[in-house]
Amino acid sequence: MKPKRILTMQDLSCVGQCSLTVALPILSRFGIETCVLPTAVLSNHTQFRSWSYHDLTDEINDIFAHWEDSGILFDGFLLGYLGKKSLMSLAVECFDRFGMPDSPKIIDPVFADNGKLYSGFDMEYVKSMTELIARADIIDPNISEACFLTNTPYTSDYDKELAEELAHKLSRLTNADIVITGVEFDGKIGELIFSKGKQEYVMLPKIPAAYHGTGDIFSSVMTACYLGGKSLNESCLTAGKFVADCMRATPADHFYGVCFETCLNKR
Ligand code: PXL
C-alpha cells in the first residue's frame, strides 16, 4: 500500500532533539512519507541560554509556487512550533492550496509550558493561535497552552475538573478533536481526549522526571498512528508509551531533549 504523505511545518533547530529533527525520523519510522516545511533555522531550541534565529517566511512563498507547479498535494498536515504570527496565515494558505478535502490538519500549538509562555511569544500570538485552531481536525495543547487559549488562570495544582473545563472551553473555539496532553492525577499522566461531545482519559504510570521535547515526540507518534488508521485513543496510547520509553532511555543529566533514537527500532 502506498504510504500516506504528510507535510510537517515547524522550525529546524540544529541542536536540541525537537521539532523537525524529531518529527522527520519518527513519522518516517512509523511508515509515513514525511515532507517538511521548515519555518526557521535556529542554532538550537530556545530552552538553551542563547540561540540564533533565521526566519524562512520569504522562502515559503517560493516553495509554494514550485509545489503548485508540480501538482503536489498532502494527505495530512502536522503543525508544531511556528514562532511567528505571520506563519499562521501561511499555514492556512498551505492547507487550502495543498490539502485534499479529507486531509487531517493536526495542530500542536507549542507556545507554553508550566504556566509560562516560551521566550518570544506574547498574547497576540496566543490570540492568533485561537483563530488557527479553528481550522484544525485535531489539536493537542498541554494544560498551560489550553489555559492561555481559553483565558483560564493556570495552576500547577489542577484537577480533572479543570482539565475537563478546558476541553469544553476549547470545543467552543474549534470543532477539532481535542487532546489535552500531560494531564496528571493519582500518580498517572496522560491525555484527556474530547471528541464529538465525549471525553475519555488515556493514562499511564508517571515517570518522575521532566524533559524537553516530549510534546514534539508525542504529537509525531500520535499523528503517524492516526494517519496509519488507528483510532485517536489508540494513537494517544501508543504515543504515550513511546514517550515513556524515550524518557527511560534518557540519562537524568541530558538537559535538552530525550534520547528517542534508541527507541526507533521498537514498535
Ligand atoms: O519543543 C518545543 C520547541 C520547539 N522548537 C523550538 C523551541 C521549543 C521549546 O522551547 O524553542 C525552537
Tab-separated table of C-alpha atoms and ligand atoms in Angstrom:
chain	number	residue	atom	x	y	z
A	1	MET	CA	0.000	0.000	0.000
A	2	LYS	CA	1.231	3.488	-0.823
A	3	PRO	CA	2.304	5.303	2.366
A	4	LYS	CA	0.378	8.424	3.393
A	5	ARG	CA	2.217	11.637	2.632
A	6	ILE	CA	2.287	14.270	5.364
A	7	LEU	CA	3.617	17.798	5.480
A	8	THR	CA	5.025	18.864	8.819
A	9	MET	CA	5.542	22.582	9.316
A	10	GLN	CA	7.785	23.652	12.198
A	11	ASP	CA	11.240	25.029	12.925
A	12	LEU	CA	14.548	23.328	12.265
A	13	SER	CA	16.542	23.609	15.491
A	14	CYS	CA	20.012	22.364	14.514
A	15	VAL	CA	20.647	21.063	18.042
A	16	GLY	CA	18.008	20.126	20.585
A	17	GLN	CA	16.021	16.991	19.681
A	18	CYS	CA	12.793	18.854	18.957
A	19	SER	CA	10.544	19.979	16.100
A	20	LEU	CA	11.664	18.740	12.670
A	21	THR	CA	14.641	16.722	13.917
A	22	VAL	CA	12.108	14.665	15.892
A	23	ALA	CA	9.096	14.719	13.556
A	24	LEU	CA	11.011	13.616	10.454
A	25	PRO	CA	12.602	10.436	11.846
A	26	ILE	CA	9.567	9.454	13.897
A	27	LEU	CA	6.919	9.943	11.196
A	28	SER	CA	9.163	8.100	8.724
A	29	ARG	CA	9.787	5.312	11.208
A	30	PHE	CA	6.036	4.799	11.525
A	31	GLY	CA	5.689	4.442	7.756
A	32	ILE	CA	4.594	7.932	6.728
A	33	GLU	CA	6.193	9.715	3.762
A	34	THR	CA	7.340	12.862	5.526
A	35	CYS	CA	7.709	16.189	3.749
A	36	VAL	CA	8.936	19.197	5.693
A	37	LEU	CA	8.277	22.907	5.634
A	38	PRO	CA	10.943	24.493	7.855
A	39	THR	CA	9.715	27.825	9.216
A	40	ALA	CA	13.054	28.990	10.635
A	41	VAL	CA	16.549	27.697	11.269
A	42	LEU	CA	17.767	28.038	14.859
A	43	SER	CA	21.217	27.162	16.185
A	44	ASN	CA	19.362	25.249	18.944
A	45	HIS	CA	15.944	25.468	20.619
A	46	THR	CA	15.007	28.319	22.934
A	47	GLN	CA	15.456	26.416	26.206
A	48	PHE	CA	19.216	26.858	25.814
A	49	ARG	CA	20.902	30.036	27.158
A	50	SER	CA	21.025	31.709	23.740
A	51	TRP	CA	20.199	30.939	20.128
A	52	SER	CA	20.379	32.269	16.588
A	53	TYR	CA	17.165	32.531	14.542
A	54	HIS	CA	16.884	32.796	10.779
A	55	ASP	CA	13.322	33.225	9.605
A	56	LEU	CA	12.333	31.404	6.379
A	57	THR	CA	8.990	33.107	5.702
A	58	ASP	CA	10.177	34.628	2.419
A	59	GLU	CA	11.307	31.239	1.161
A	60	ILE	CA	7.903	29.701	1.858
A	61	ASN	CA	6.121	31.648	-0.908
A	62	ASP	CA	8.690	30.369	-3.400
A	63	ILE	CA	8.343	26.819	-2.108
A	64	PHE	CA	4.545	27.022	-2.531
A	65	ALA	CA	4.917	28.233	-6.132
A	66	HIS	CA	7.073	25.231	-7.045
A	67	TRP	CA	4.801	22.769	-5.260
A	68	GLU	CA	1.850	24.144	-7.165
A	69	ASP	CA	3.785	23.848	-10.415
A	70	SER	CA	4.464	20.164	-9.649
A	71	GLY	CA	0.890	19.443	-8.509
A	72	ILE	CA	1.976	18.384	-5.028
A	73	LEU	CA	-0.765	17.512	-2.507
A	74	PHE	CA	-0.593	16.134	1.034
A	75	ASP	CA	-2.701	13.505	2.822
A	76	GLY	CA	-2.300	15.358	6.126
A	77	PHE	CA	-0.573	18.167	7.998
A	78	LEU	CA	1.218	18.345	11.334
A	79	LEU	CA	1.979	21.808	12.675
A	80	GLY	CA	4.341	22.317	15.595
A	81	TYR	CA	6.331	25.332	16.822
A	82	LEU	CA	5.756	28.164	14.354
A	83	GLY	CA	7.302	31.073	16.265
A	84	LYS	CA	5.727	33.967	14.332
A	85	LYS	CA	2.134	35.087	13.800
A	86	SER	CA	2.650	35.628	10.065
A	87	LEU	CA	3.394	31.922	9.642
A	88	MET	CA	-0.132	31.089	10.731
A	89	SER	CA	-1.690	32.692	7.653
A	90	LEU	CA	0.849	30.819	5.527
A	91	ALA	CA	-0.233	27.618	7.254
A	92	VAL	CA	-3.855	28.288	6.334
A	93	GLU	CA	-2.819	29.074	2.757
A	94	CYS	CA	-0.893	25.812	2.728
A	95	PHE	CA	-3.958	23.813	3.874
A	96	ASP	CA	-6.059	25.439	1.151
A	97	ARG	CA	-3.576	25.032	-1.695
A	98	PHE	CA	-2.009	21.664	-0.890
A	99	GLY	CA	-4.579	19.764	1.158
A	100	MET	CA	-7.306	17.446	-0.062
A	101	PRO	CA	-10.831	17.658	1.378
A	102	ASP	CA	-10.156	14.816	3.844
A	103	SER	CA	-6.511	15.627	4.712
A	104	PRO	CA	-6.428	15.920	8.524
A	105	LYS	CA	-4.870	19.080	9.959
A	106	ILE	CA	-3.214	18.303	13.267
A	107	ILE	CA	-2.099	21.355	15.223
A	108	ASP	CA	0.131	21.232	18.277
A	109	PRO	CA	0.033	24.878	19.415
A	110	VAL	CA	3.538	24.770	21.064
A	111	PHE	CA	3.954	28.103	22.850
A	112	ALA	CA	3.916	27.469	26.618
A	113	ASP	CA	4.704	25.089	29.454
A	114	ASN	CA	4.463	25.175	33.252
A	115	GLY	CA	2.107	28.155	33.050
A	116	LYS	CA	4.600	30.329	31.139
A	117	LEU	CA	4.876	31.395	27.502
A	118	TYR	CA	8.082	30.285	25.767
A	119	SER	CA	10.585	33.033	25.049
A	120	GLY	CA	9.487	35.328	22.195
A	121	PHE	CA	5.730	34.679	22.468
A	122	ASP	CA	3.038	37.122	23.605
A	123	MET	CA	-0.732	37.246	23.956
A	124	GLU	CA	-1.096	38.450	20.348
A	125	TYR	CA	0.462	35.157	19.251
A	126	VAL	CA	-1.927	33.255	21.521
A	127	LYS	CA	-4.895	35.140	20.063
A	128	SER	CA	-3.855	34.226	16.507
A	129	MET	CA	-3.446	30.620	17.610
A	130	THR	CA	-7.057	30.600	18.872
A	131	GLU	CA	-8.048	31.503	15.303
A	132	LEU	CA	-5.736	28.966	13.687
A	133	ILE	CA	-7.027	26.038	15.748
A	134	ALA	CA	-10.492	26.718	14.335
A	135	ARG	CA	-9.087	25.176	11.112
A	136	ALA	CA	-7.782	22.022	12.820
A	137	ASP	CA	-9.118	18.462	12.854
A	138	ILE	CA	-7.080	17.550	15.939
A	139	ILE	CA	-5.345	19.847	18.444
A	140	ASP	CA	-3.032	18.664	21.221
A	141	PRO	CA	-2.234	21.511	23.621
A	142	ASN	CA	-0.722	20.874	27.038
A	143	ILE	CA	-2.523	22.231	30.129
A	144	SER	CA	-0.620	25.550	30.000
A	145	GLU	CA	-1.462	26.135	26.340
A	146	ALA	CA	-5.094	25.162	26.939
A	147	CYS	CA	-5.239	27.739	29.782
A	148	PHE	CA	-3.766	30.508	27.608
A	149	LEU	CA	-6.026	29.656	24.658
A	150	THR	CA	-9.154	29.789	26.816
A	151	ASN	CA	-8.161	32.693	29.078
A	152	THR	CA	-8.205	30.434	32.129
A	153	PRO	CA	-5.802	31.069	35.053
A	154	TYR	CA	-3.103	28.361	35.216
A	155	THR	CA	-2.392	26.403	38.368
A	156	SER	CA	0.110	23.552	38.687
A	157	ASP	CA	-2.275	22.133	41.256
A	158	TYR	CA	-5.088	21.425	38.773
A	159	ASP	CA	-7.583	18.589	38.950
A	160	LYS	CA	-9.688	16.598	36.485
A	161	GLU	CA	-12.400	19.209	36.774
A	162	LEU	CA	-10.103	21.934	35.393
A	163	ALA	CA	-8.872	19.671	32.552
A	164	GLU	CA	-12.482	18.942	31.592
A	165	GLU	CA	-13.449	22.608	31.822
A	166	LEU	CA	-10.524	23.430	29.488
A	167	ALA	CA	-11.661	20.813	26.972
A	168	HIS	CA	-15.181	22.243	26.973
A	169	LYS	CA	-13.901	25.786	26.551
A	170	LEU	CA	-11.623	24.705	23.688
A	171	SER	CA	-14.544	22.990	21.998
A	172	ARG	CA	-16.141	26.437	21.674
A	173	LEU	CA	-13.104	27.608	19.675
A	174	THR	CA	-12.831	24.652	17.301
A	175	ASN	CA	-14.699	21.609	16.007
A	176	ALA	CA	-11.425	19.675	16.173
A	177	ASP	CA	-10.950	16.611	18.347
A	178	ILE	CA	-9.186	17.883	21.458
A	179	VAL	CA	-6.289	16.065	23.106
A	180	ILE	CA	-5.067	17.797	26.262
A	181	THR	CA	-1.616	16.360	26.940
A	182	GLY	CA	0.364	15.914	30.136
A	183	VAL	CA	-2.709	15.666	32.375
A	184	GLU	CA	-1.609	14.274	35.748
A	185	PHE	CA	-3.532	12.758	38.649
A	186	ASP	CA	-3.285	9.748	41.039
A	187	GLY	CA	0.370	9.125	40.076
A	188	LYS	CA	-0.573	8.800	36.408
A	189	ILE	CA	-0.014	11.002	33.391
A	190	GLY	CA	-1.758	11.035	30.040
A	191	GLU	CA	-4.298	12.715	27.833
A	192	LEU	CA	-7.841	13.912	28.122
A	193	ILE	CA	-9.449	13.250	24.739
A	194	PHE	CA	-12.587	15.206	23.966
A	195	SER	CA	-14.175	14.123	20.713
A	196	LYS	CA	-17.718	14.565	19.410
A	197	GLY	CA	-19.020	15.599	22.821
A	198	LYS	CA	-17.489	12.554	24.579
A	199	GLN	CA	-14.484	12.606	26.878
A	200	GLU	CA	-12.030	9.852	27.750
A	201	TYR	CA	-8.697	9.631	29.553
A	202	VAL	CA	-5.710	7.655	28.264
A	203	MET	CA	-3.417	7.365	31.285
A	204	LEU	CA	-0.085	5.644	32.024
A	205	PRO	CA	2.067	5.477	35.183
A	206	LYS	CA	4.003	8.739	35.593
A	207	ILE	CA	7.779	8.625	35.229
A	208	PRO	CA	9.160	11.004	37.861
A	209	ALA	CA	11.238	13.187	35.522
A	210	ALA	CA	10.683	16.051	33.074
A	211	TYR	CA	12.482	16.530	29.770
A	212	HIS	CA	12.194	18.990	26.896
A	213	GLY	CA	10.875	17.869	23.524
A	214	THR	CA	8.498	15.174	24.763
A	215	GLY	CA	5.499	17.088	23.363
A	216	ASP	CA	7.008	17.025	19.878
A	217	ILE	CA	7.608	13.285	20.150
A	218	PHE	CA	4.068	12.718	21.377
A	219	SER	CA	2.465	14.648	18.507
A	220	SER	CA	4.672	12.917	15.913
A	221	VAL	CA	3.766	9.402	17.079
A	222	MET	CA	0.100	10.284	17.590
A	223	THR	CA	-0.070	11.744	14.074
A	224	ALA	CA	1.718	8.804	12.457
A	225	CYS	CA	-0.585	6.282	14.134
A	226	TYR	CA	-3.701	8.287	13.313
A	227	LEU	CA	-2.753	8.671	9.648
A	228	GLY	CA	-1.915	4.971	9.659
A	229	GLY	CA	-5.552	4.202	10.521
A	230	LYS	CA	-5.573	3.815	14.324
A	231	SER	CA	-8.284	5.483	16.405
A	232	LEU	CA	-7.339	8.700	18.194
A	233	ASN	CA	-7.402	6.900	21.574
A	234	GLU	CA	-5.115	4.105	20.355
A	235	SER	CA	-2.846	6.685	18.726
A	236	CYS	CA	-2.526	8.606	22.006
A	237	LEU	CA	-1.829	5.419	23.946
A	238	THR	CA	0.928	4.355	21.536
A	239	ALA	CA	2.371	7.884	21.649
A	240	GLY	CA	2.287	7.975	25.460
A	241	LYS	CA	4.062	4.603	25.691
A	242	PHE	CA	6.677	5.726	23.170
A	243	VAL	CA	7.366	8.926	25.129
A	244	ALA	CA	7.704	6.879	28.332
A	245	ASP	CA	10.210	4.541	26.621
A	246	CYS	CA	12.204	7.572	25.416
A	247	MET	CA	12.277	9.065	28.903
A	248	ARG	CA	13.502	5.772	30.376
A	249	ALA	CA	16.272	5.754	27.759
A	250	THR	CA	17.449	9.264	28.709
A	251	PRO	CA	20.091	9.961	31.370
A	252	ALA	CA	18.976	12.479	34.028
A	253	ASP	CA	21.698	14.970	33.062
A	254	HIS	CA	20.632	15.088	29.380
A	255	PHE	CA	19.024	18.524	29.685
A	256	TYR	CA	17.842	19.462	26.191
A	257	GLY	CA	15.687	16.616	24.841
A	258	VAL	CA	15.096	12.870	25.105
A	259	CYS	CA	17.147	10.067	23.570
A	260	PHE	CA	14.333	8.883	21.290
A	261	GLU	CA	16.824	7.467	18.779
A	262	THR	CA	17.341	4.303	20.821
A	263	CYS	CA	13.575	3.645	20.741
A	264	LEU	CA	13.063	3.910	16.988
A	265	ASN	CA	13.586	0.199	16.386
A	266	LYS	CA	10.827	-0.783	18.846
A	267	ARG	CA	7.150	-0.954	17.956
B	1	PXL	O1	9.834	21.504	21.783
B	1	PXL	C1	9.195	22.705	21.566
B	1	PXL	C2	10.080	23.702	20.875
B	1	PXL	C3	10.257	23.625	19.507
B	1	PXL	N1	11.036	24.492	18.840
B	1	PXL	C4	11.696	25.464	19.489
B	1	PXL	C5	11.582	25.588	20.870
B	1	PXL	C6	10.743	24.696	21.578
B	1	PXL	C7	10.575	24.815	23.023
B	1	PXL	O2	11.132	25.641	23.673
B	1	PXL	O3	12.266	26.537	21.488
B	1	PXL	C8	12.565	26.408	18.725
